[in-house]
Amino acid sequence: MIGPGIVIGRRYRLTERIARGGMAEVWTAVEESTGLVVVVKTPRSTAMQRTDLLRLFAREGTMLSRVNSNHVARFYGYFVEDKRPFIVCERLVGETLAERLRRSRVLTLADLGPIVEQVLLGLGDAHDAGVLHRDLSLDNVFLCAGKVETAKLIDFGVGKQLNDPEPMTPADATMGSFAYMAPEQWLDPSKVDARTDIYALGTIIFRSLTGSLPFPEKNAMRLLTIKRDFDAPTIGEVTRAPYPTAASSFVATALAREREGRFPTAAAMLEAWRAVFATSAWTAPAIAIGPDEGGDTTATMTHTRRTKSS
């Protein structure tokens, strides 16, 4: 059993459980020799008999050990104690992008620019290390508080190592959030590569700028079928008003149904994003969501424009 005050790995004293999902729970802990506060992830007791879950934990630990990035939560270690695996990572202070958008509903292109740039830097570092995230979403982009806000990727729990010889299983097709999932991730999960994460980031950008998901369908199977058969709408179609062509074209490329139509790498996407930011960040109209409209359903565009001094 684990609980507050228990020491794990002979060095980390658990303090507080901060999250609990269907398969895993997350605790804060203190490294007794240094006082460093960390985050510890471990399977729930009810999931300890799941050999597939234990393999996922081991895989996540291996992947995180390979990634060294200022824009990925720092990894401190993986170990097994009394047959229970533990992953220890950096304790981040701030909020997720999902939490930010629950307050603001949408972001301007100017505000979103630095966040996306840093996510792409972290994504590039992960891909260079041979690691796919496979579950990029608003919840897995963390905005660290500080004099200068820093964006970091978190939760590689359903990640995948590129060129991993381990055969894909049917369960791999359903790993990740359907709302952000690229078509090939469920049509043929053996074909996932860097462009799968690029599609998910395109969805994050679309949602952040418009207040709506590209495909707001709630039924999972209908959603996946729509993604397979139809192109994503443009920002203008959702907001019902013009939007800078460069930004609209960028998002359309990231959300291409066929992966060959997307940016080939995070580095290529970053170069294109910087160009969009330079040309459009201070002229893109702000978007407002009416009080009776849902954040993931529809949005309208205001006629005011953000300036550099605002």
mmCIF file of C-alpha atoms in Angstrom:
data_model
loop_
_atom_site.group_PDB
_atom_site.id
_atom_site.type_symbol
_atom_site.label_atom_id
_atom_site.label_comp_id
_atom_site.label_asym_id
_atom_site.label_seq_id
_atom_site.Cartn_x
_atom_site.Cartn_y
_atom_site.Cartn_z
ATOM 1 C CA MET A 1 0.000 0.000 0.000
ATOM 2 C CA ILE A 2 1.105 3.558 -0.622
ATOM 3 C CA GLY A 3 0.016 6.709 1.159
ATOM 4 C CA PRO A 4 1.195 9.967 2.743
ATOM 5 C CA GLY A 5 4.461 9.563 4.632
ATOM 6 C CA ILE A 6 5.509 6.358 2.852
ATOM 7 C CA VAL A 7 9.097 6.386 1.550
ATOM 8 C CA ILE A 8 9.631 4.838 -1.874
ATOM 9 C CA GLY A 9 12.901 4.075 -3.578
ATOM 10 C CA ARG A 10 14.607 4.755 -0.247
ATOM 11 C CA ARG A 11 14.609 8.472 -1.055
ATOM 12 C CA TYR A 12 11.164 9.906 -1.872
ATOM 13 C CA ARG A 13 8.587 10.511 0.869
ATOM 14 C CA LEU A 14 5.044 10.713 -0.519
ATOM 15 C CA THR A 15 3.124 13.787 0.620
ATOM 16 C CA GLU A 16 -0.173 14.213 -1.253
ATOM 17 C CA ARG A 17 -2.129 12.501 -4.008
ATOM 18 C CA ILE A 18 -2.890 15.139 -6.633
ATOM 19 C CA ALA A 19 -4.589 13.105 -9.361
ATOM 20 C CA ARG A 20 -6.243 9.731 -9.813
ATOM 21 C CA GLY A 21 -7.382 8.170 -13.068
ATOM 22 C CA GLY A 22 -8.785 4.821 -14.062
ATOM 23 C CA MET A 23 -5.387 3.126 -14.173
ATOM 24 C CA ALA A 24 -2.859 5.365 -12.397
ATOM 25 C CA GLU A 25 -2.485 7.904 -9.640
ATOM 26 C CA VAL A 26 -0.092 10.813 -9.202
ATOM 27 C CA TRP A 27 1.509 11.981 -5.971
ATOM 28 C CA THR A 28 3.776 14.763 -4.866
ATOM 29 C CA ALA A 29 6.819 13.635 -2.913
ATOM 30 C CA VAL A 30 9.924 15.102 -1.337
ATOM 31 C CA GLU A 31 13.427 13.799 -1.936
ATOM 32 C CA GLU A 32 14.599 13.465 1.644
ATOM 33 C CA SER A 33 18.281 14.200 1.029
ATOM 34 C CA THR A 34 17.712 17.440 -0.907
ATOM 35 C CA GLY A 35 14.178 18.625 -0.164
ATOM 36 C CA LEU A 36 13.374 18.597 -3.881
ATOM 37 C CA VAL A 37 9.645 18.328 -4.538
ATOM 38 C CA VAL A 38 8.822 15.860 -7.314
ATOM 39 C CA VAL A 39 5.836 14.153 -8.910
ATOM 40 C CA VAL A 40 5.445 10.371 -8.687
ATOM 41 C CA LYS A 41 3.200 8.358 -11.007
ATOM 42 C CA THR A 42 2.248 4.759 -10.212
ATOM 43 C CA PRO A 43 -0.525 2.298 -11.122
ATOM 44 C CA ARG A 44 -3.573 2.155 -8.923
ATOM 45 C CA SER A 45 -3.714 -0.914 -6.711
ATOM 46 C CA THR A 46 -6.667 -2.229 -8.721
ATOM 47 C CA ALA A 47 -4.568 -2.116 -11.884
ATOM 48 C CA MET A 48 -1.519 -3.932 -10.551
ATOM 49 C CA GLN A 49 -2.592 -7.210 -12.168
ATOM 50 C CA ARG A 50 -2.693 -5.635 -15.628
ATOM 51 C CA THR A 51 0.486 -6.876 -17.316
ATOM 52 C CA ASP A 52 -0.223 -4.650 -20.332
ATOM 53 C CA LEU A 53 -0.372 -1.592 -18.080
ATOM 54 C CA LEU A 54 2.865 -2.540 -16.342
ATOM 55 C CA ARG A 55 4.525 -2.812 -19.771
ATOM 56 C CA LEU A 56 3.251 0.679 -20.605
ATOM 57 C CA PHE A 57 4.802 2.036 -17.416
ATOM 58 C CA ALA A 58 8.129 0.444 -18.234
ATOM 59 C CA ARG A 59 7.933 1.802 -21.779
ATOM 60 C CA GLU A 60 7.142 5.296 -20.543
ATOM 61 C CA GLY A 61 10.119 5.196 -18.191
ATOM 62 C CA THR A 62 12.427 4.119 -21.017
ATOM 63 C CA MET A 63 11.143 6.833 -23.342
ATOM 64 C CA LEU A 64 11.403 9.625 -20.784
ATOM 65 C CA SER A 65 14.970 8.637 -19.975
ATOM 66 C CA ARG A 66 15.882 9.359 -23.612
ATOM 67 C CA VAL A 67 14.362 12.839 -23.852
ATOM 68 C CA ASN A 68 16.382 15.838 -22.713
ATOM 69 C CA SER A 69 14.518 19.063 -23.372
ATOM 70 C CA ASN A 70 13.758 22.381 -21.721
ATOM 71 C CA HIS A 71 10.211 21.926 -22.965
ATOM 72 C CA VAL A 72 9.465 18.433 -21.649
ATOM 73 C CA ALA A 73 8.904 17.795 -17.940
ATOM 74 C CA ARG A 74 12.253 16.658 -16.516
ATOM 75 C CA PHE A 75 12.552 12.928 -15.815
ATOM 76 C CA TYR A 76 14.235 11.854 -12.565
ATOM 77 C CA GLY A 77 13.873 8.094 -12.623
ATOM 78 C CA TYR A 78 11.939 4.854 -13.008
ATOM 79 C CA PHE A 79 12.089 1.972 -10.568
ATOM 80 C CA VAL A 80 10.086 -1.009 -9.355
ATOM 81 C CA GLU A 81 9.547 -1.620 -5.655
ATOM 82 C CA ASP A 82 7.522 -4.549 -4.303
ATOM 83 C CA LYS A 83 6.496 -5.246 -7.912
ATOM 84 C CA ARG A 84 4.975 -1.733 -8.252
ATOM 85 C CA PRO A 85 6.512 0.601 -10.863
ATOM 86 C CA PHE A 86 7.128 4.275 -10.136
ATOM 87 C CA ILE A 87 7.953 7.132 -12.510
ATOM 88 C CA VAL A 88 9.472 10.249 -10.918
ATOM 89 C CA CYS A 89 9.363 13.578 -12.748
ATOM 90 C CA GLU A 90 9.732 17.291 -12.231
ATOM 91 C CA ARG A 91 7.033 19.036 -10.204
ATOM 92 C CA LEU A 92 5.605 21.820 -12.369
ATOM 93 C CA VAL A 93 3.847 24.901 -11.017
ATOM 94 C CA GLY A 94 1.300 26.657 -13.181
ATOM 95 C CA GLU A 95 -1.616 25.370 -15.249
ATOM 96 C CA THR A 96 -2.388 23.313 -18.302
ATOM 97 C CA LEU A 97 -3.439 24.907 -21.562
ATOM 98 C CA ALA A 98 -6.849 23.306 -20.974
ATOM 99 C CA GLU A 99 -7.172 25.184 -17.688
ATOM 100 C CA ARG A 100 -6.097 28.428 -19.354
ATOM 101 C CA LEU A 101 -8.753 28.041 -22.040
ATOM 102 C CA ARG A 102 -11.470 27.209 -19.549
ATOM 103 C CA ARG A 103 -10.997 30.770 -18.301
ATOM 104 C CA SER A 104 -10.271 32.681 -21.483
ATOM 105 C CA ARG A 105 -12.207 30.467 -23.944
ATOM 106 C CA VAL A 106 -9.807 31.460 -26.773
ATOM 107 C CA LEU A 107 -6.319 32.918 -27.237
ATOM 108 C CA THR A 108 -5.137 35.507 -29.723
ATOM 109 C CA LEU A 109 -2.519 34.489 -32.251
ATOM 110 C CA ALA A 110 -0.102 36.828 -30.477
ATOM 111 C CA ASP A 111 -0.663 35.084 -27.120
ATOM 112 C CA LEU A 112 -0.580 31.594 -28.602
ATOM 113 C CA GLY A 113 2.622 32.168 -30.580
ATOM 114 C CA PRO A 114 5.224 31.567 -27.835
ATOM 115 C CA ILE A 115 3.295 28.566 -26.477
ATOM 116 C CA VAL A 116 3.227 26.767 -29.825
ATOM 117 C CA GLU A 117 6.892 27.606 -30.477
ATOM 118 C CA GLN A 118 7.938 25.997 -27.195
ATOM 119 C CA VAL A 119 5.707 22.971 -27.730
ATOM 120 C CA LEU A 120 7.359 22.455 -31.110
ATOM 121 C CA LEU A 121 10.815 22.721 -29.545
ATOM 122 C CA GLY A 122 9.861 20.044 -27.014
ATOM 123 C CA LEU A 123 8.240 17.919 -29.683
ATOM 124 C CA GLY A 124 11.342 18.199 -31.874
ATOM 125 C CA ASP A 125 13.575 17.107 -28.993
ATOM 126 C CA ALA A 126 11.315 14.121 -28.296
ATOM 127 C CA HIS A 127 11.216 13.081 -31.960
ATOM 128 C CA ASP A 128 14.997 13.465 -32.243
ATOM 129 C CA ALA A 129 15.232 11.049 -29.305
ATOM 130 C CA GLY A 130 12.986 8.605 -31.164
ATOM 131 C CA VAL A 131 9.900 9.226 -29.049
ATOM 132 C CA LEU A 132 6.342 9.974 -30.227
ATOM 133 C CA HIS A 133 3.900 11.504 -27.763
ATOM 134 C CA ARG A 134 0.688 10.146 -29.389
ATOM 135 C CA ASP A 135 -1.563 11.985 -26.934
ATOM 136 C CA LEU A 136 -0.962 15.693 -27.440
ATOM 137 C CA SER A 137 -3.944 17.649 -26.162
ATOM 138 C CA LEU A 138 -4.739 20.784 -24.194
ATOM 139 C CA ASP A 139 -4.333 18.752 -20.991
ATOM 140 C CA ASN A 140 -0.794 17.673 -21.878
ATOM 141 C CA VAL A 141 0.625 21.132 -22.529
ATOM 142 C CA PHE A 142 1.673 22.638 -19.194
ATOM 143 C CA LEU A 143 2.285 26.380 -18.808
ATOM 144 C CA CYS A 144 4.892 26.850 -16.078
ATOM 145 C CA ALA A 145 4.578 30.010 -14.012
ATOM 146 C CA GLY A 146 7.592 32.297 -13.747
ATOM 147 C CA LYS A 147 8.991 35.642 -14.825
ATOM 148 C CA VAL A 148 8.801 34.234 -18.333
ATOM 149 C CA GLU A 149 6.138 31.590 -18.852
ATOM 150 C CA THR A 150 7.475 28.276 -20.159
ATOM 151 C CA ALA A 151 5.467 25.606 -21.981
ATOM 152 C CA LYS A 152 6.344 21.963 -21.363
ATOM 153 C CA LEU A 153 4.968 18.672 -22.653
ATOM 154 C CA ILE A 154 3.753 16.239 -20.019
ATOM 155 C CA ASP A 155 2.367 12.677 -19.829
ATOM 156 C CA PHE A 156 4.025 10.352 -22.313
ATOM 157 C CA GLY A 157 1.963 7.469 -20.921
ATOM 158 C CA VAL A 158 0.744 6.318 -24.341
ATOM 159 C CA GLY A 159 3.886 7.370 -26.189
ATOM 160 C CA LYS A 160 5.695 5.181 -28.676
ATOM 161 C CA GLN A 161 9.310 4.694 -29.596
ATOM 162 C CA LEU A 162 9.974 5.199 -33.286
ATOM 163 C CA ASN A 163 11.074 1.999 -35.009
ATOM 164 C CA ASP A 164 10.069 -0.008 -31.955
ATOM 165 C CA PRO A 165 10.203 -3.700 -32.989
ATOM 166 C CA GLU A 166 7.383 -4.522 -30.555
ATOM 167 C CA PRO A 167 4.272 -5.326 -32.641
ATOM 168 C CA MET A 168 1.336 -2.944 -32.412
ATOM 169 C CA THR A 169 -1.746 -4.270 -30.668
ATOM 170 C CA PRO A 170 -5.426 -3.466 -31.312
ATOM 171 C CA ALA A 171 -5.383 -1.369 -28.136
ATOM 172 C CA ASP A 172 -2.787 0.937 -29.713
ATOM 173 C CA ALA A 173 -5.447 2.193 -32.110
ATOM 174 C CA THR A 174 -7.467 3.643 -29.245
ATOM 175 C CA MET A 175 -4.636 5.223 -27.277
ATOM 176 C CA GLY A 176 -4.909 8.970 -27.001
ATOM 177 C CA SER A 177 -7.722 11.492 -27.192
ATOM 178 C CA PHE A 178 -10.035 10.928 -30.157
ATOM 179 C CA ALA A 179 -10.616 14.674 -30.531
ATOM 180 C CA TYR A 180 -6.914 15.252 -31.276
ATOM 181 C CA MET A 181 -6.113 11.925 -32.931
ATOM 182 C CA ALA A 182 -4.829 11.783 -36.512
ATOM 183 C CA PRO A 183 -6.773 9.425 -38.825
ATOM 184 C CA GLU A 184 -3.863 7.005 -39.266
ATOM 185 C CA GLN A 185 -3.522 6.556 -35.503
ATOM 186 C CA TRP A 186 -6.619 4.370 -35.495
ATOM 187 C CA LEU A 187 -6.826 3.337 -39.165
ATOM 188 C CA ASP A 188 -3.324 1.840 -39.159
ATOM 189 C CA PRO A 189 -1.414 2.501 -35.913
ATOM 190 C CA SER A 190 1.725 0.917 -37.389
ATOM 191 C CA LYS A 191 2.055 4.028 -39.584
ATOM 192 C CA VAL A 192 2.250 6.597 -36.800
ATOM 193 C CA ASP A 193 5.245 8.897 -36.999
ATOM 194 C CA ALA A 194 6.149 12.511 -36.233
ATOM 195 C CA ARG A 195 3.287 13.720 -38.427
ATOM 196 C CA THR A 196 0.786 12.108 -36.070
ATOM 197 C CA ASP A 197 1.891 14.467 -33.291
ATOM 198 C CA ILE A 198 1.847 17.357 -35.786
ATOM 199 C CA TYR A 199 -1.838 16.686 -36.512
ATOM 200 C CA ALA A 200 -2.627 16.735 -32.790
ATOM 201 C CA LEU A 201 -0.811 20.045 -32.373
ATOM 202 C CA GLY A 202 -2.765 21.438 -35.325
ATOM 203 C CA THR A 203 -5.943 20.548 -33.429
ATOM 204 C CA ILE A 204 -4.620 22.312 -30.323
ATOM 205 C CA ILE A 205 -3.906 25.447 -32.359
ATOM 206 C CA PHE A 206 -7.338 25.356 -34.035
ATOM 207 C CA ARG A 207 -9.098 24.932 -30.681
ATOM 208 C CA SER A 208 -7.040 27.653 -29.007
ATOM 209 C CA LEU A 209 -7.670 30.236 -31.746
ATOM 210 C CA THR A 210 -11.331 29.539 -32.482
ATOM 211 C CA GLY A 211 -12.861 28.151 -29.311
ATOM 212 C CA SER A 212 -13.994 25.112 -31.291
ATOM 213 C CA LEU A 213 -12.575 21.730 -32.149
ATOM 214 C CA PRO A 214 -12.253 21.123 -35.911
ATOM 215 C CA PHE A 215 -14.668 18.205 -35.517
ATOM 216 C CA PRO A 216 -16.885 18.706 -32.427
ATOM 217 C CA GLU A 217 -18.657 15.345 -32.861
ATOM 218 C CA LYS A 218 -19.062 13.612 -29.475
ATOM 219 C CA ASN A 219 -19.582 10.027 -30.676
ATOM 220 C CA ALA A 220 -16.140 8.428 -31.018
ATOM 221 C CA MET A 221 -16.856 6.201 -34.017
ATOM 222 C CA ARG A 222 -18.661 8.935 -35.970
ATOM 223 C CA LEU A 223 -15.825 11.332 -35.154
ATOM 224 C CA LEU A 224 -13.180 8.969 -36.483
ATOM 225 C CA THR A 225 -15.207 8.278 -39.627
ATOM 226 C CA ILE A 226 -15.631 12.006 -40.271
ATOM 227 C CA LYS A 227 -11.899 12.570 -39.844
ATOM 228 C CA ARG A 228 -11.218 9.805 -42.346
ATOM 229 C CA ASP A 229 -13.659 11.079 -44.966
ATOM 230 C CA PHE A 230 -13.659 14.883 -44.668
ATOM 231 C CA ASP A 231 -11.132 17.691 -44.538
ATOM 232 C CA ALA A 232 -11.084 19.855 -41.437
ATOM 233 C CA PRO A 233 -12.943 23.163 -41.734
ATOM 234 C CA THR A 234 -10.926 26.344 -42.028
ATOM 235 C CA ILE A 235 -10.668 28.895 -39.250
ATOM 236 C CA GLY A 236 -12.813 31.255 -41.322
ATOM 237 C CA GLU A 237 -15.563 28.673 -41.761
ATOM 238 C CA VAL A 238 -15.814 28.172 -38.017
ATOM 239 C CA THR A 239 -15.561 31.849 -37.032
ATOM 240 C CA ARG A 240 -17.735 33.013 -39.958
ATOM 241 C CA ALA A 241 -15.318 35.836 -40.726
ATOM 242 C CA PRO A 242 -12.026 36.345 -42.612
ATOM 243 C CA TYR A 243 -8.780 35.313 -40.954
ATOM 244 C CA PRO A 244 -5.176 35.875 -42.140
ATOM 245 C CA THR A 245 -4.479 33.522 -45.041
ATOM 246 C CA ALA A 246 -1.062 32.528 -43.725
ATOM 247 C CA ALA A 247 -2.493 31.336 -40.409
ATOM 248 C CA SER A 248 -5.412 29.525 -42.035
ATOM 249 C CA SER A 249 -3.108 27.763 -44.503
ATOM 250 C CA PHE A 250 -0.739 26.762 -41.708
ATOM 251 C CA VAL A 251 -3.523 25.123 -39.697
ATOM 252 C CA ALA A 252 -4.932 23.413 -42.798
ATOM 253 C CA THR A 253 -1.513 21.894 -43.517
ATOM 254 C CA ALA A 254 -1.142 20.620 -39.957
ATOM 255 C CA LEU A 255 -4.623 19.051 -40.144
ATOM 256 C CA ALA A 256 -4.265 17.400 -43.559
ATOM 257 C CA ARG A 257 -6.096 14.055 -43.623
ATOM 258 C CA GLU A 258 -3.192 12.316 -45.344
ATOM 259 C CA ARG A 259 0.021 12.575 -43.390
ATOM 260 C CA GLU A 260 1.979 13.287 -46.602
ATOM 261 C CA GLY A 261 0.179 16.637 -46.765
ATOM 262 C CA ARG A 262 1.343 17.767 -43.311
ATOM 263 C CA PHE A 263 4.572 19.361 -42.185
ATOM 264 C CA PRO A 264 7.163 16.567 -42.325
ATOM 265 C CA THR A 265 8.880 17.400 -39.041
ATOM 266 C CA ALA A 266 8.484 19.546 -35.945
ATOM 267 C CA ALA A 267 11.408 21.663 -37.187
ATOM 268 C CA ALA A 268 9.631 22.370 -40.484
ATOM 269 C CA MET A 269 6.418 23.203 -38.622
ATOM 270 C CA LEU A 270 8.331 25.530 -36.285
ATOM 271 C CA GLU A 271 9.893 27.415 -39.201
ATOM 272 C CA ALA A 272 6.458 27.867 -40.770
ATOM 273 C CA TRP A 273 4.915 28.918 -37.444
ATOM 274 C CA ARG A 274 7.551 31.598 -36.935
ATOM 275 C CA ALA A 275 6.746 32.979 -40.373
ATOM 276 C CA VAL A 276 3.009 33.024 -39.577
ATOM 277 C CA PHE A 277 3.665 34.759 -36.267
ATOM 278 C CA ALA A 278 5.878 37.380 -37.896
ATOM 279 C CA THR A 279 3.324 38.268 -40.574
ATOM 280 C CA SER A 280 0.009 37.810 -38.785
ATOM 281 C CA ALA A 281 0.338 37.934 -34.982
ATOM 282 C CA TRP A 282 -0.449 41.610 -34.624
ATOM 283 C CA THR A 283 -3.096 41.835 -37.340
ATOM 284 C CA ALA A 284 -5.154 38.716 -36.684
ATOM 285 C CA PRO A 285 -8.570 39.698 -35.299
ATOM 286 C CA ALA A 286 -9.427 38.574 -31.798
ATOM 287 C CA ILE A 287 -12.194 36.009 -31.469
ATOM 288 C CA ALA A 288 -15.042 36.311 -29.004
ATOM 289 C CA ILE A 289 -17.407 33.567 -27.873
ATOM 290 C CA GLY A 290 -20.902 34.674 -26.961
ATOM 291 C CA PRO A 291 -22.319 33.921 -23.494
ATOM 292 C CA ASP A 292 -24.765 31.348 -24.879
ATOM 293 C CA GLU A 293 -22.238 29.536 -27.028
ATOM 294 C CA GLY A 294 -20.163 26.559 -25.978
ATOM 295 C CA GLY A 295 -16.385 26.687 -26.036
ATOM 296 C CA ASP A 296 -16.189 23.625 -28.254
ATOM 297 C CA THR A 297 -19.072 24.378 -30.588
ATOM 298 C CA THR A 298 -18.969 27.762 -32.279
ATOM 299 C CA ALA A 299 -17.281 31.155 -32.212
ATOM 300 C CA THR A 300 -17.510 34.582 -33.794
ATOM 301 C CA MET A 301 -14.795 37.061 -34.686
ATOM 302 C CA THR A 302 -14.634 40.599 -33.347
ATOM 303 C CA HIS A 303 -13.693 43.488 -35.598
ATOM 304 C CA THR A 304 -11.040 44.846 -33.252
ATOM 305 C CA ARG A 305 -7.413 44.058 -33.907
ATOM 306 C CA ARG A 306 -4.764 43.454 -31.296
ATOM 307 C CA THR A 307 -1.757 45.770 -31.391
ATOM 308 C CA LYS A 308 1.738 45.245 -30.058
ATOM 309 C CA SER A 309 1.166 47.764 -27.294
ATOM 310 C CA SER A 310 -2.106 46.176 -26.087
#
